[in-house]
Amino acid sequence: MIGLGKWECKVDTMFYKGTITIEISDNNGEYAFVFGAEGTPIPEINVIEVHEENGNTLVGTGTTPMLPGKELVATMTFTDDTHFDGSLKVPFLGKIKVKNGYKVG
C-alpha cells in the first residue's frame, strides 16, 4: 500500500482557503481515509473505490450527501515518501489542483 500516514496540503479556492489533512491507513487490505480542514467542518465523504496506478498514484471515487447522485474523483501522486501532488474533481466546481502536499505523521 502506498501513501500511508497523515498528510497536509494547502488549498485556495473561492469556497475554502486553508490547510486540509488526509489520514490514509490500512484497514485489512483496504484503504481507509479520515479528512479534516483547518477551521471548517468537512462534509461526510463516502469512499466508493480506491486503486493504485503506476506504483505511485492513488485514484479514488466517493460521494457526499451535499451532492446527491454525483461522484467526486481524487488523485494523489506521491513523488517520494514525504510529498504528493494531486487533484480533486468536484461536480459544479471543477478540478481543484493540490501541489506540494507533505507528510506530517
Short mmCIF file of N, CA and C in Angstrom, two decimals:
data_model
loop_
_atom_site.label_atom_id
_atom_site.label_comp_id
_atom_site.label_asym_id
_atom_site.label_seq_id
_atom_site.Cartn_x
_atom_site.Cartn_y
_atom_site.Cartn_z
N MET A 1 0.85 -1.19 0.00
CA MET A 1 0.00 0.00 0.00
C MET A 1 0.89 1.24 0.00
N ILE A 2 0.45 2.24 -0.74
CA ILE A 2 1.23 3.46 -0.84
C ILE A 2 0.53 4.61 -0.11
N GLY A 3 1.31 5.59 0.31
CA GLY A 3 0.76 6.81 0.89
C GLY A 3 0.23 6.71 2.30
N LEU A 4 0.55 5.64 3.02
CA LEU A 4 0.04 5.51 4.38
C LEU A 4 0.63 6.59 5.27
N GLY A 5 -0.19 7.16 6.14
CA GLY A 5 0.25 8.19 7.06
C GLY A 5 -0.68 9.39 7.04
N LYS A 6 -0.24 10.45 7.68
CA LYS A 6 -1.03 11.69 7.74
C LYS A 6 -0.36 12.73 6.86
N TRP A 7 -1.17 13.38 6.03
CA TRP A 7 -0.69 14.33 5.04
C TRP A 7 -1.42 15.66 5.20
N GLU A 8 -0.74 16.75 4.82
CA GLU A 8 -1.37 18.06 4.80
C GLU A 8 -1.09 18.72 3.46
N CYS A 9 -2.01 19.59 3.06
CA CYS A 9 -1.80 20.38 1.85
C CYS A 9 -2.58 21.69 1.99
N LYS A 10 -2.11 22.69 1.31
CA LYS A 10 -2.78 24.00 1.29
C LYS A 10 -3.74 24.03 0.12
N VAL A 11 -4.94 24.57 0.35
CA VAL A 11 -5.95 24.69 -0.68
C VAL A 11 -6.40 26.15 -0.72
N ASP A 12 -6.57 26.67 -1.93
CA ASP A 12 -7.01 28.05 -2.10
C ASP A 12 -8.07 28.09 -3.19
N THR A 13 -9.34 28.02 -2.78
CA THR A 13 -10.46 28.10 -3.72
C THR A 13 -11.38 29.22 -3.28
N MET A 14 -12.38 29.52 -4.09
CA MET A 14 -13.31 30.58 -3.70
C MET A 14 -14.19 30.16 -2.52
N PHE A 15 -14.26 28.85 -2.23
CA PHE A 15 -15.10 28.37 -1.13
C PHE A 15 -14.30 28.05 0.13
N TYR A 16 -13.02 27.78 -0.02
CA TYR A 16 -12.20 27.43 1.14
C TYR A 16 -10.74 27.77 0.87
N LYS A 17 -10.11 28.40 1.85
CA LYS A 17 -8.68 28.66 1.81
C LYS A 17 -8.11 28.23 3.15
N GLY A 18 -7.20 27.25 3.12
CA GLY A 18 -6.61 26.79 4.36
C GLY A 18 -5.90 25.45 4.17
N THR A 19 -5.70 24.77 5.28
CA THR A 19 -4.97 23.50 5.29
C THR A 19 -5.94 22.34 5.39
N ILE A 20 -5.75 21.36 4.53
CA ILE A 20 -6.52 20.13 4.53
C ILE A 20 -5.63 19.01 5.06
N THR A 21 -6.18 18.13 5.89
CA THR A 21 -5.44 16.95 6.33
C THR A 21 -6.12 15.71 5.77
N ILE A 22 -5.28 14.74 5.43
CA ILE A 22 -5.75 13.46 4.92
C ILE A 22 -4.97 12.37 5.63
N GLU A 23 -5.66 11.54 6.38
CA GLU A 23 -5.02 10.40 7.03
C GLU A 23 -5.37 9.15 6.23
N ILE A 24 -4.33 8.44 5.79
CA ILE A 24 -4.52 7.24 4.99
C ILE A 24 -4.02 6.06 5.81
N SER A 25 -4.87 5.05 5.97
CA SER A 25 -4.47 3.88 6.74
C SER A 25 -4.89 2.59 6.04
N ASP A 26 -4.34 1.50 6.53
CA ASP A 26 -4.65 0.16 6.01
C ASP A 26 -5.72 -0.46 6.91
N ASN A 27 -6.87 -0.74 6.32
CA ASN A 27 -7.97 -1.38 7.05
C ASN A 27 -8.19 -2.77 6.45
N ASN A 28 -7.38 -3.73 6.93
CA ASN A 28 -7.46 -5.11 6.44
C ASN A 28 -7.32 -5.21 4.92
N GLY A 29 -6.30 -4.51 4.39
CA GLY A 29 -6.02 -4.56 2.95
C GLY A 29 -6.79 -3.57 2.12
N GLU A 30 -7.66 -2.79 2.74
CA GLU A 30 -8.42 -1.73 2.04
C GLU A 30 -7.93 -0.37 2.55
N TYR A 31 -7.93 0.60 1.67
CA TYR A 31 -7.55 1.95 2.09
C TYR A 31 -8.67 2.57 2.92
N ALA A 32 -8.29 3.25 4.01
CA ALA A 32 -9.23 3.99 4.84
C ALA A 32 -8.74 5.44 4.92
N PHE A 33 -9.68 6.38 4.94
CA PHE A 33 -9.34 7.79 4.92
C PHE A 33 -10.08 8.54 6.02
N VAL A 34 -9.40 9.52 6.60
CA VAL A 34 -10.02 10.48 7.51
C VAL A 34 -9.60 11.86 6.99
N PHE A 35 -10.59 12.72 6.74
CA PHE A 35 -10.34 14.04 6.17
C PHE A 35 -10.59 15.11 7.22
N GLY A 36 -9.83 16.18 7.15
CA GLY A 36 -10.02 17.31 8.05
C GLY A 36 -9.69 18.61 7.34
N ALA A 37 -10.23 19.70 7.85
CA ALA A 37 -9.96 21.03 7.30
C ALA A 37 -9.82 22.01 8.44
N GLU A 38 -8.76 22.76 8.41
CA GLU A 38 -8.47 23.75 9.43
C GLU A 38 -9.62 24.76 9.54
N GLY A 39 -10.28 24.80 10.69
CA GLY A 39 -11.30 25.79 10.96
C GLY A 39 -12.65 25.58 10.29
N THR A 40 -12.84 24.45 9.59
CA THR A 40 -14.08 24.22 8.86
C THR A 40 -14.48 22.76 8.98
N PRO A 41 -15.75 22.48 9.27
CA PRO A 41 -16.17 21.07 9.28
C PRO A 41 -16.17 20.51 7.85
N ILE A 42 -15.74 19.27 7.73
CA ILE A 42 -15.72 18.59 6.43
C ILE A 42 -17.04 17.83 6.29
N PRO A 43 -17.70 17.97 5.15
CA PRO A 43 -18.92 17.16 4.96
C PRO A 43 -18.58 15.68 4.91
N GLU A 44 -19.53 14.85 5.22
CA GLU A 44 -19.34 13.40 5.15
C GLU A 44 -18.91 13.01 3.73
N ILE A 45 -17.88 12.20 3.64
CA ILE A 45 -17.41 11.69 2.35
C ILE A 45 -17.42 10.17 2.43
N ASN A 46 -18.16 9.55 1.53
CA ASN A 46 -18.23 8.09 1.45
C ASN A 46 -17.31 7.63 0.34
N VAL A 47 -16.24 6.94 0.71
CA VAL A 47 -15.29 6.44 -0.29
C VAL A 47 -15.90 5.20 -0.95
N ILE A 48 -16.00 5.24 -2.26
CA ILE A 48 -16.57 4.12 -3.02
C ILE A 48 -15.49 3.13 -3.42
N GLU A 49 -14.40 3.66 -4.00
CA GLU A 49 -13.37 2.78 -4.54
C GLU A 49 -12.05 3.53 -4.58
N VAL A 50 -10.97 2.81 -4.29
CA VAL A 50 -9.62 3.36 -4.39
C VAL A 50 -8.74 2.33 -5.06
N HIS A 51 -7.93 2.78 -6.01
CA HIS A 51 -6.97 1.86 -6.63
C HIS A 51 -5.65 2.59 -6.88
N GLU A 52 -4.61 1.79 -7.06
CA GLU A 52 -3.28 2.31 -7.33
C GLU A 52 -3.03 2.31 -8.83
N GLU A 53 -2.31 3.32 -9.30
CA GLU A 53 -1.87 3.39 -10.69
C GLU A 53 -0.39 3.72 -10.73
N ASN A 54 0.32 3.09 -11.63
CA ASN A 54 1.74 3.37 -11.89
C ASN A 54 2.63 3.23 -10.67
N GLY A 55 2.18 2.57 -9.62
CA GLY A 55 3.00 2.33 -8.45
C GLY A 55 3.18 3.51 -7.52
N ASN A 56 2.70 4.71 -7.91
CA ASN A 56 2.88 5.87 -7.04
C ASN A 56 1.65 6.80 -6.95
N THR A 57 0.51 6.36 -7.52
CA THR A 57 -0.67 7.21 -7.54
C THR A 57 -1.88 6.47 -6.98
N LEU A 58 -2.61 7.15 -6.10
CA LEU A 58 -3.90 6.65 -5.63
C LEU A 58 -4.99 7.41 -6.37
N VAL A 59 -5.97 6.69 -6.87
CA VAL A 59 -7.14 7.29 -7.52
C VAL A 59 -8.37 6.77 -6.78
N GLY A 60 -9.19 7.68 -6.33
CA GLY A 60 -10.36 7.28 -5.57
C GLY A 60 -11.61 8.01 -6.01
N THR A 61 -12.73 7.34 -5.84
CA THR A 61 -14.03 7.97 -6.10
C THR A 61 -14.85 7.92 -4.82
N GLY A 62 -15.71 8.89 -4.68
CA GLY A 62 -16.56 8.94 -3.50
C GLY A 62 -17.78 9.80 -3.73
N THR A 63 -18.61 9.85 -2.72
CA THR A 63 -19.82 10.67 -2.77
C THR A 63 -19.95 11.46 -1.48
N THR A 64 -20.80 12.46 -1.53
CA THR A 64 -21.13 13.24 -0.34
C THR A 64 -22.62 13.58 -0.40
N PRO A 65 -23.29 13.57 0.74
CA PRO A 65 -24.71 13.94 0.75
C PRO A 65 -24.96 15.37 0.23
N MET A 66 -23.94 16.21 0.25
CA MET A 66 -24.09 17.57 -0.24
C MET A 66 -24.31 17.63 -1.76
N LEU A 67 -23.88 16.56 -2.46
CA LEU A 67 -24.04 16.49 -3.91
C LEU A 67 -24.67 15.15 -4.28
N PRO A 68 -25.94 14.96 -3.96
CA PRO A 68 -26.57 13.66 -4.21
C PRO A 68 -26.51 13.26 -5.68
N GLY A 69 -26.15 11.99 -5.90
CA GLY A 69 -26.09 11.46 -7.25
C GLY A 69 -24.85 11.85 -8.03
N LYS A 70 -23.92 12.55 -7.42
CA LYS A 70 -22.70 12.99 -8.09
C LYS A 70 -21.50 12.32 -7.44
N GLU A 71 -20.44 12.11 -8.23
CA GLU A 71 -19.21 11.49 -7.71
C GLU A 71 -18.07 12.49 -7.67
N LEU A 72 -17.26 12.36 -6.63
CA LEU A 72 -16.00 13.08 -6.50
C LEU A 72 -14.90 12.15 -6.99
N VAL A 73 -13.88 12.69 -7.62
CA VAL A 73 -12.74 11.88 -8.05
C VAL A 73 -11.47 12.57 -7.55
N ALA A 74 -10.66 11.84 -6.81
CA ALA A 74 -9.42 12.38 -6.25
C ALA A 74 -8.23 11.58 -6.74
N THR A 75 -7.11 12.27 -6.95
CA THR A 75 -5.84 11.61 -7.25
C THR A 75 -4.76 12.18 -6.33
N MET A 76 -3.87 11.32 -5.93
CA MET A 76 -2.69 11.71 -5.15
C MET A 76 -1.50 10.97 -5.75
N THR A 77 -0.55 11.72 -6.29
CA THR A 77 0.66 11.12 -6.84
C THR A 77 1.81 11.44 -5.90
N PHE A 78 2.40 10.40 -5.36
CA PHE A 78 3.46 10.54 -4.37
C PHE A 78 4.80 10.60 -5.08
N THR A 79 5.52 11.72 -4.89
CA THR A 79 6.82 11.88 -5.53
C THR A 79 7.91 11.16 -4.75
N ASP A 80 7.68 10.95 -3.48
CA ASP A 80 8.57 10.19 -2.61
C ASP A 80 7.77 9.86 -1.35
N ASP A 81 8.44 9.50 -0.27
CA ASP A 81 7.72 9.14 0.96
C ASP A 81 7.23 10.34 1.75
N THR A 82 7.52 11.56 1.27
CA THR A 82 7.18 12.73 2.06
C THR A 82 6.37 13.80 1.31
N HIS A 83 6.14 13.64 0.00
CA HIS A 83 5.44 14.67 -0.77
C HIS A 83 4.47 14.06 -1.78
N PHE A 84 3.42 14.84 -2.10
CA PHE A 84 2.49 14.42 -3.16
C PHE A 84 1.92 15.65 -3.87
N ASP A 85 1.44 15.43 -5.07
CA ASP A 85 0.65 16.38 -5.83
C ASP A 85 -0.63 15.65 -6.21
N GLY A 86 -1.68 16.38 -6.44
CA GLY A 86 -2.93 15.70 -6.80
C GLY A 86 -4.01 16.65 -7.23
N SER A 87 -5.22 16.13 -7.26
CA SER A 87 -6.37 16.94 -7.63
C SER A 87 -7.64 16.32 -7.06
N LEU A 88 -8.65 17.14 -6.97
CA LEU A 88 -9.98 16.71 -6.56
C LEU A 88 -10.96 17.28 -7.56
N LYS A 89 -11.66 16.40 -8.26
CA LYS A 89 -12.66 16.83 -9.24
C LYS A 89 -14.02 16.81 -8.54
N VAL A 90 -14.62 18.01 -8.45
CA VAL A 90 -15.88 18.18 -7.74
C VAL A 90 -16.95 18.67 -8.73
N PRO A 91 -18.07 17.98 -8.84
CA PRO A 91 -19.14 18.45 -9.72
C PRO A 91 -19.51 19.90 -9.41
N PHE A 92 -19.73 20.68 -10.43
CA PHE A 92 -20.12 22.09 -10.37
C PHE A 92 -18.96 23.02 -10.02
N LEU A 93 -17.87 22.50 -9.42
CA LEU A 93 -16.72 23.33 -9.07
C LEU A 93 -15.55 23.11 -10.01
N GLY A 94 -15.46 21.92 -10.59
CA GLY A 94 -14.35 21.60 -11.47
C GLY A 94 -13.22 20.91 -10.73
N LYS A 95 -12.03 21.00 -11.31
CA LYS A 95 -10.86 20.32 -10.76
C LYS A 95 -10.07 21.27 -9.87
N ILE A 96 -9.87 20.85 -8.63
CA ILE A 96 -9.07 21.61 -7.67
C ILE A 96 -7.71 20.94 -7.61
N LYS A 97 -6.68 21.67 -8.01
CA LYS A 97 -5.32 21.11 -8.01
C LYS A 97 -4.69 21.29 -6.64
N VAL A 98 -3.92 20.28 -6.26
CA VAL A 98 -3.18 20.29 -5.00
C VAL A 98 -1.71 20.09 -5.33
N LYS A 99 -0.87 21.01 -4.89
CA LYS A 99 0.57 20.89 -5.13
C LYS A 99 1.30 20.96 -3.80
N ASN A 100 2.39 20.27 -3.73
CA ASN A 100 3.27 20.32 -2.56
C ASN A 100 2.63 19.84 -1.27
N GLY A 101 1.82 18.78 -1.36
CA GLY A 101 1.33 18.14 -0.14
C GLY A 101 2.51 17.50 0.57
N TYR A 102 2.46 17.44 1.88
CA TYR A 102 3.59 16.94 2.65
C TYR A 102 3.11 16.04 3.80
N LYS A 103 3.99 15.11 4.16
CA LYS A 103 3.67 14.16 5.22
C LYS A 103 3.95 14.79 6.58
N VAL A 104 3.01 14.60 7.50
CA VAL A 104 3.17 15.15 8.85
C VAL A 104 3.12 14.07 9.93
N GLY A 105 2.90 12.85 9.53
CA GLY A 105 2.84 11.79 10.54
C GLY A 105 2.71 10.43 9.93
#
